[in-house]
mmCIF file of C-alpha atoms in Angstrom:
data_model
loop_
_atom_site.group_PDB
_atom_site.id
_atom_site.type_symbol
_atom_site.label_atom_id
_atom_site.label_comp_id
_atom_site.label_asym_id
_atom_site.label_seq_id
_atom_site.Cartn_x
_atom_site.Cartn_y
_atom_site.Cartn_z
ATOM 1 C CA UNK A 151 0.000 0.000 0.000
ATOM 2 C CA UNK A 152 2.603 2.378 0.929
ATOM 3 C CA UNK A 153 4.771 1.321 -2.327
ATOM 4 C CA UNK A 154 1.117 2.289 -4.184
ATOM 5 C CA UNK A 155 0.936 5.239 -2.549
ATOM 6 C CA UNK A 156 4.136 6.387 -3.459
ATOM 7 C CA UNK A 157 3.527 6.046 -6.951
ATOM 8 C CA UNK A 158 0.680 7.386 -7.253
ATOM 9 C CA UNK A 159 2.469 11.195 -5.572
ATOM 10 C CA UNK A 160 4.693 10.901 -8.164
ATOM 11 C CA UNK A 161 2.666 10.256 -11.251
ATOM 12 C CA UNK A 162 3.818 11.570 -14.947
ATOM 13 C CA UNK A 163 1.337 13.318 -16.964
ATOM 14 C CA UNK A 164 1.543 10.198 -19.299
ATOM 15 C CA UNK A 165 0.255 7.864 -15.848
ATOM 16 C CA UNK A 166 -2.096 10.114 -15.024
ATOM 17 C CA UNK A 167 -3.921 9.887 -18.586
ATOM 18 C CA UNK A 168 -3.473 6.088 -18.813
ATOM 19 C CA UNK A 169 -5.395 6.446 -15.541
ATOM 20 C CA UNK A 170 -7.896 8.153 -17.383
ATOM 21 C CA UNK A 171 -8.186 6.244 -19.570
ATOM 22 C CA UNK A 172 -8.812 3.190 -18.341
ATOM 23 C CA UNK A 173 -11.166 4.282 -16.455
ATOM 24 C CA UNK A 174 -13.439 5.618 -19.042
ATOM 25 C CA UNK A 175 -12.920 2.539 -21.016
ATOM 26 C CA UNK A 176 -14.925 0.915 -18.581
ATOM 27 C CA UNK A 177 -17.507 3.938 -17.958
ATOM 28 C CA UNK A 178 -18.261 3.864 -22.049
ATOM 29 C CA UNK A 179 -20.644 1.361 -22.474
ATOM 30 C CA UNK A 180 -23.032 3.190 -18.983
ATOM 31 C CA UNK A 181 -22.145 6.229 -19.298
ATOM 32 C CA UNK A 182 -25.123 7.591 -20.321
ATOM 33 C CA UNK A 183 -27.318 5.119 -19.051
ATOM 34 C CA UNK A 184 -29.470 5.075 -15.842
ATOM 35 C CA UNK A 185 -26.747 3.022 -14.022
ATOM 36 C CA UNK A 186 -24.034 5.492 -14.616
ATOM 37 C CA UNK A 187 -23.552 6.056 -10.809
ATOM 38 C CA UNK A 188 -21.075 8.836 -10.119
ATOM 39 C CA UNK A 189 -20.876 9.920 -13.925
ATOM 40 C CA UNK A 190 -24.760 11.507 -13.541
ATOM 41 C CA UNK A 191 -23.808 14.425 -12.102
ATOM 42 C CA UNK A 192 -22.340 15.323 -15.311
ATOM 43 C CA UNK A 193 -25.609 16.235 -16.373
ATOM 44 C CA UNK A 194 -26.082 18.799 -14.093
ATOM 45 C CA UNK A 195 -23.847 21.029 -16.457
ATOM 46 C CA UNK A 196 -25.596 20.659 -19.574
ATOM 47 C CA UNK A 197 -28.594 23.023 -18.920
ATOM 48 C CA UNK A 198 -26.123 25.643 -18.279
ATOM 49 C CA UNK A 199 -23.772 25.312 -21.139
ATOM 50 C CA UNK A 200 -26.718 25.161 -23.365
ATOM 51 C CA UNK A 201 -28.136 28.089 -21.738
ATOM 52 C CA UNK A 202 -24.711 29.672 -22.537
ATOM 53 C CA UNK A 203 -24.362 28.608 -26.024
ATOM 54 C CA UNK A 204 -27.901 30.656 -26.993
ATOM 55 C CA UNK A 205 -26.625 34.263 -25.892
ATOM 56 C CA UNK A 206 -24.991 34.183 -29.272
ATOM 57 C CA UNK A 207 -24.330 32.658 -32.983
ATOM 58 C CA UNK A 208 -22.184 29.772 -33.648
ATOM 59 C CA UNK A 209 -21.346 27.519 -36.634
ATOM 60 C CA UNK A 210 -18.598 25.199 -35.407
ATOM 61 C CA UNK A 211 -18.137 24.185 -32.529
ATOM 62 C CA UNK A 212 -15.722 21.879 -30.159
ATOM 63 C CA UNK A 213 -16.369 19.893 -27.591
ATOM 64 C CA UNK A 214 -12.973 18.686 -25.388
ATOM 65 C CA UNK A 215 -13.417 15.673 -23.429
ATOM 66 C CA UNK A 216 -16.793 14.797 -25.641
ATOM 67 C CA UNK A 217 -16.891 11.578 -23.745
ATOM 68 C CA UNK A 218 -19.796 9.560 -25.269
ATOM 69 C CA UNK A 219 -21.091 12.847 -26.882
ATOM 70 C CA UNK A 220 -24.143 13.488 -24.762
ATOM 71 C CA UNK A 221 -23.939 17.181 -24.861
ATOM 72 C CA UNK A 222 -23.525 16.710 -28.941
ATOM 73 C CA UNK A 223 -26.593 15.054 -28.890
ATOM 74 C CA UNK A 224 -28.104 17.761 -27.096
ATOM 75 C CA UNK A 225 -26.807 20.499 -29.496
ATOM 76 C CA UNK A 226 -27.628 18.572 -32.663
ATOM 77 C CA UNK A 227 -31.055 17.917 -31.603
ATOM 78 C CA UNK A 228 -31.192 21.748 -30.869
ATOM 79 C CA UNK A 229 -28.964 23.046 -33.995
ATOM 80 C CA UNK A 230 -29.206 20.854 -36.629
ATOM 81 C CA UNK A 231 -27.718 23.256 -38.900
ATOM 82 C CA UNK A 232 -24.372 23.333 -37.044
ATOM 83 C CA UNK A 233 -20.872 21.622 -37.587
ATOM 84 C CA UNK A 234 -19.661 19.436 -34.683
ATOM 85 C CA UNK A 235 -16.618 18.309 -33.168
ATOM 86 C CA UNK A 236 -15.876 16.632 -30.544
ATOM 87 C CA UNK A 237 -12.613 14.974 -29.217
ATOM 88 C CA UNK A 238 -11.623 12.535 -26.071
ATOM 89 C CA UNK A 239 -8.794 10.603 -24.821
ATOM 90 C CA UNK A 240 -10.629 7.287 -24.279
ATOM 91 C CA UNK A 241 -10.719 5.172 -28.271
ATOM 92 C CA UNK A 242 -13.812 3.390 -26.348
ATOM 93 C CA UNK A 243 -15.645 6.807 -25.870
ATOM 94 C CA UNK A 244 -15.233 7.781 -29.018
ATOM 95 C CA UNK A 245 -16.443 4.455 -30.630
ATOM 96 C CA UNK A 246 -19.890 4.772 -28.546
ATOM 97 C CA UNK A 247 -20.340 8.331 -29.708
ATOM 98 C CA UNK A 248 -19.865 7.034 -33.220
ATOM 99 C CA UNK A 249 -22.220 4.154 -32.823
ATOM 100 C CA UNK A 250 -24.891 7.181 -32.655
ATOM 101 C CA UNK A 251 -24.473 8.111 -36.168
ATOM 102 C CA UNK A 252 -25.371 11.860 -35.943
ATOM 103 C CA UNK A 253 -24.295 14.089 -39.004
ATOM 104 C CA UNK A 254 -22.627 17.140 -39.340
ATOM 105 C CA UNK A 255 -20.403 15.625 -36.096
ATOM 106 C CA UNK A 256 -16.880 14.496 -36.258
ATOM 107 C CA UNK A 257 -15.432 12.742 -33.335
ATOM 108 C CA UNK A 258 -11.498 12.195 -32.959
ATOM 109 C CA UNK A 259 -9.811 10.335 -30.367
ATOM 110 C CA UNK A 260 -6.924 12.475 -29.428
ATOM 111 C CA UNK A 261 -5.224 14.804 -26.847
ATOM 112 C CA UNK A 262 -7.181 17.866 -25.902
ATOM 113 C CA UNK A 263 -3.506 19.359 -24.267
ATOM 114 C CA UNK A 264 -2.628 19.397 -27.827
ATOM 115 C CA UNK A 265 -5.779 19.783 -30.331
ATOM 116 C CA UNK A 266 -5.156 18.308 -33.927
ATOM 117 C CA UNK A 267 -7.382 20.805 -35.559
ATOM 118 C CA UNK A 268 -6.043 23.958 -37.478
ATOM 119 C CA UNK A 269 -5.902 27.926 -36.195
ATOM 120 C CA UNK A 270 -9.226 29.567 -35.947
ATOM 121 C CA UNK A 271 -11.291 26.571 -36.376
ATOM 122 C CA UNK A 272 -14.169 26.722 -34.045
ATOM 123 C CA UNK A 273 -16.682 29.888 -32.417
ATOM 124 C CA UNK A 274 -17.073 28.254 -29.870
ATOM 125 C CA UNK A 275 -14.936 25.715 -27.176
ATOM 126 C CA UNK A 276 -16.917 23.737 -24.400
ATOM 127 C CA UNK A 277 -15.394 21.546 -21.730
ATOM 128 C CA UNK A 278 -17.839 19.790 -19.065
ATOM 129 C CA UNK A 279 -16.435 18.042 -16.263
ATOM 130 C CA UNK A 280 -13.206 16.906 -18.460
ATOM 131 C CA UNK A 281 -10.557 19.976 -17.367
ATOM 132 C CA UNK A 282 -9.701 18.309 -14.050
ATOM 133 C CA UNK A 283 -8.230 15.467 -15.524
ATOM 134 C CA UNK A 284 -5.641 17.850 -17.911
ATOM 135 C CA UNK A 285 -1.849 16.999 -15.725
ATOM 136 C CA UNK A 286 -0.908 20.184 -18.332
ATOM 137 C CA UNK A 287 -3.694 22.709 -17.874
ATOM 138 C CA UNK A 288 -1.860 25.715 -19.657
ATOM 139 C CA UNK A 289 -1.432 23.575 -22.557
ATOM 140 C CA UNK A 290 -4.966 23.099 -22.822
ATOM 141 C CA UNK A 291 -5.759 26.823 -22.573
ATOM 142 C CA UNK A 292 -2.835 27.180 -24.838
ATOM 143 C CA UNK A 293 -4.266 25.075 -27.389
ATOM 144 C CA UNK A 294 -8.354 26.335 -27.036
ATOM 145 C CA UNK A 295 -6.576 30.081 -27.792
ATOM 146 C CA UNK A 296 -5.160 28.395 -31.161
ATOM 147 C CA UNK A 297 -8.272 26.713 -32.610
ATOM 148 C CA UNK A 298 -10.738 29.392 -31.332
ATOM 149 C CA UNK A 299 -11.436 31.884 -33.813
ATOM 150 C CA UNK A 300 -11.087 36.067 -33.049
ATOM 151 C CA UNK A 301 -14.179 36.864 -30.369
ATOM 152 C CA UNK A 302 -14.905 32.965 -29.966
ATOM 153 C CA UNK A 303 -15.618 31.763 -26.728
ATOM 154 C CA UNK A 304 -14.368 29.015 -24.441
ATOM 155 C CA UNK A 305 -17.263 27.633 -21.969
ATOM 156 C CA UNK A 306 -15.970 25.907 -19.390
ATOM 157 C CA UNK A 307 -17.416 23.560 -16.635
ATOM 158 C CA UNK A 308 -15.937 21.663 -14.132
ATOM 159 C CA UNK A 309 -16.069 20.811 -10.275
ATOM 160 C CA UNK A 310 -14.658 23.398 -7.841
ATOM 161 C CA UNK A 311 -14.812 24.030 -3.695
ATOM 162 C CA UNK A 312 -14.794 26.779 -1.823
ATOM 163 C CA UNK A 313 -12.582 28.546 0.601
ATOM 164 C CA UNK A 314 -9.293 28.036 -1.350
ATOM 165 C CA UNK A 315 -7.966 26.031 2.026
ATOM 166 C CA UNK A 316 -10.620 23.029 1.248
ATOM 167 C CA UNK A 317 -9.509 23.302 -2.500
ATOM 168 C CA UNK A 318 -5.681 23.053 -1.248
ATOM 169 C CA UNK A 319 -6.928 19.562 0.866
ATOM 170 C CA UNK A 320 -8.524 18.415 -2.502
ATOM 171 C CA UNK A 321 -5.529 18.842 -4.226
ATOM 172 C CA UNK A 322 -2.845 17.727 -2.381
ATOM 173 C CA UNK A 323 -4.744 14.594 -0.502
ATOM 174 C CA UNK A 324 -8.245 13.981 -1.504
ATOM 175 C CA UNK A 325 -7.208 13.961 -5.089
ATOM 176 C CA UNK A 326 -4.762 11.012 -4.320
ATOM 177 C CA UNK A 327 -7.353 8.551 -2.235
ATOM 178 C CA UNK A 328 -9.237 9.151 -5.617
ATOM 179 C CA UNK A 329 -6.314 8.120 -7.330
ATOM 180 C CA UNK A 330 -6.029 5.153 -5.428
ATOM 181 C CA UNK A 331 -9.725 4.019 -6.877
ATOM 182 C CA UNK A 332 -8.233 3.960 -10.283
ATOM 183 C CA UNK A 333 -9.224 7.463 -11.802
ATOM 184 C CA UNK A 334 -7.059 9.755 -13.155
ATOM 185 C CA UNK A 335 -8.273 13.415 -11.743
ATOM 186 C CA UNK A 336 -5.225 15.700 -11.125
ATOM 187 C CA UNK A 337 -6.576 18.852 -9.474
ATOM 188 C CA UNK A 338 -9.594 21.365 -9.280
ATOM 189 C CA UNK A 339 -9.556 24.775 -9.811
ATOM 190 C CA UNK A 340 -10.836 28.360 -8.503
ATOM 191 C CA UNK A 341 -11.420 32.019 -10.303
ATOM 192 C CA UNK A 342 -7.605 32.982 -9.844
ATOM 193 C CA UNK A 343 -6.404 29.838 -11.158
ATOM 194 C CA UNK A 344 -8.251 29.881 -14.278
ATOM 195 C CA UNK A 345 -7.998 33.772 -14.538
ATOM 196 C CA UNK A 346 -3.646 32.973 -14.441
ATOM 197 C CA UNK A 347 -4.472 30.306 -17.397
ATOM 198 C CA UNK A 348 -6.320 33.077 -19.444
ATOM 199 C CA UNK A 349 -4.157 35.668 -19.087
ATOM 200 C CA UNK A 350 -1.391 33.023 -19.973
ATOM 201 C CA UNK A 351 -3.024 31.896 -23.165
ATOM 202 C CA UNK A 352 -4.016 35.588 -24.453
ATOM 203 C CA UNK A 353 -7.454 34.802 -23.006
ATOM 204 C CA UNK A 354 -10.090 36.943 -21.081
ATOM 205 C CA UNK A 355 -11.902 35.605 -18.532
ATOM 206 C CA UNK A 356 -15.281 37.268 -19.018
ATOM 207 C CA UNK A 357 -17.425 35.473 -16.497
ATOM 208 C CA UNK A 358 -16.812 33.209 -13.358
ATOM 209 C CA UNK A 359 -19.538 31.810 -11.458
ATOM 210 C CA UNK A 360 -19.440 29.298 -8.268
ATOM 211 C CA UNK A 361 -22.804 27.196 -9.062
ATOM 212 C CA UNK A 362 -24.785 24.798 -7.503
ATOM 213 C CA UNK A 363 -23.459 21.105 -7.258
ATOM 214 C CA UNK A 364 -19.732 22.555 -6.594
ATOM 215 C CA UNK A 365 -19.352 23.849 -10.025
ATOM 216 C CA UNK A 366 -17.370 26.452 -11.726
ATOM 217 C CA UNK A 367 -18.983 28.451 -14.586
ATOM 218 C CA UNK A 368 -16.462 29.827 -17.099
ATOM 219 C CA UNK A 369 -16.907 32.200 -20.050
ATOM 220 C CA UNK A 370 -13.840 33.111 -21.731
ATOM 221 C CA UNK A 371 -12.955 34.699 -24.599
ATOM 222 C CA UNK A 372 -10.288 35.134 -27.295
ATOM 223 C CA UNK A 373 -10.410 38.863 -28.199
ATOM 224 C CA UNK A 374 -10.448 40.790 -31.670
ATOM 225 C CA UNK A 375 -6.796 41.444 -32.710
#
């Protein structure tokens, strides 16, 4: 145990993604079904980010971390019209999505630290409940400021606590006993962490909103030149 233990301090950003990894491997085939256990509460952010998404027009859009592509489903029932992508670590994820045949939606299995699509691709970027898996989070803000187009916006979602000292007990011991379980979270974040990303990247954080169910609520946007 203590041997475990140890290695699981020290992980690589390559171990923590295998972690990932496998685990959603074996989430794919419930994860949107009604015995999805702890993966449910990811759709407590889909109201929201659609909510988010109708404040103004898009054509293309990415979705980082797609998983099984619920929230595509969503958006192509709503938008029919619209282009689609999403992308996700997990080659089992991405087969289930596919299995769904929708059109207008490509799905990729690749890295979202490092997003295989070209400059100024998408209006709009959404992440839901994916970002606290990223061991590289700058990379991934890094990357969403490369693909977004000028005055596109990035919407994020993700799990967060509040004061800063419970987020600090998260990260440097509750995040490990999850670990141990055999997922691959690395930290969570608050405002000024995600505000240093943005400012980072060349983004602006517009909006950042502590919302029900422990979750952060992130608009941010890549500014005209």
């Amino acid at each position: 145990m203590e041997t475990k233990l140890k290695g699981i301090i020290n992980m690589t950003s390559t171990e923590y993604k295998n972690l990932s990894v496998k685990e959603f491997t074996k989430a794919a085939e419930i994860y949107e079904s009604d015995q999805a256990g702890i993966y449910n509460m990811c759709k407590k952010d889909y109201p929201d980010i659609l909510a988010e998404l109708e404040k103004e027009p898009f054509n293309d859009l990415l979705d980082c971390g797609c998983g099984t592509a619920p929230m595509l489903t969503l958006l192509h029932e709503k938008y029919p019209d619209k282009h689609y992508t999403g992308i996700d670590l997990t080659p089992k994820m991405i087969e289930v999505a596919k299995a769904k045949k929708m059109e207008n939606v490509e799905l990729v299995v690749g890295d979202c630290e490092k997003l295989p699509f070209a400059e100024n691709s998408f209006d709009a970027v959404i992440c839901s409940e994916s970002f606290h898996h990223y061991p590289n989070p700058q990379d991934f803000f890094n990357s969403v400021y490369r693909v977004l187009r000028q005055n596109g916006r990035f919407i994020l979602r993700d799990v967060t606590v509040e004061p800063s000292v419970k987020r600090w007990l998260f990260n440097h011991i509750g995040v490990k006993l999850v670990n141990l379980t055999g997922k691959g979270d690395v930290r969570i974040y608050g405002r000024d962490d995600i505000k240093k990303l943005c400012d980072n990247a060349g983004l602006h954080l517009e909006l950042f909103e502590k919302r029900a169910s422990y979750r952060l609520h992130a608009v941010i946007r890549k500014n005209k030149a």
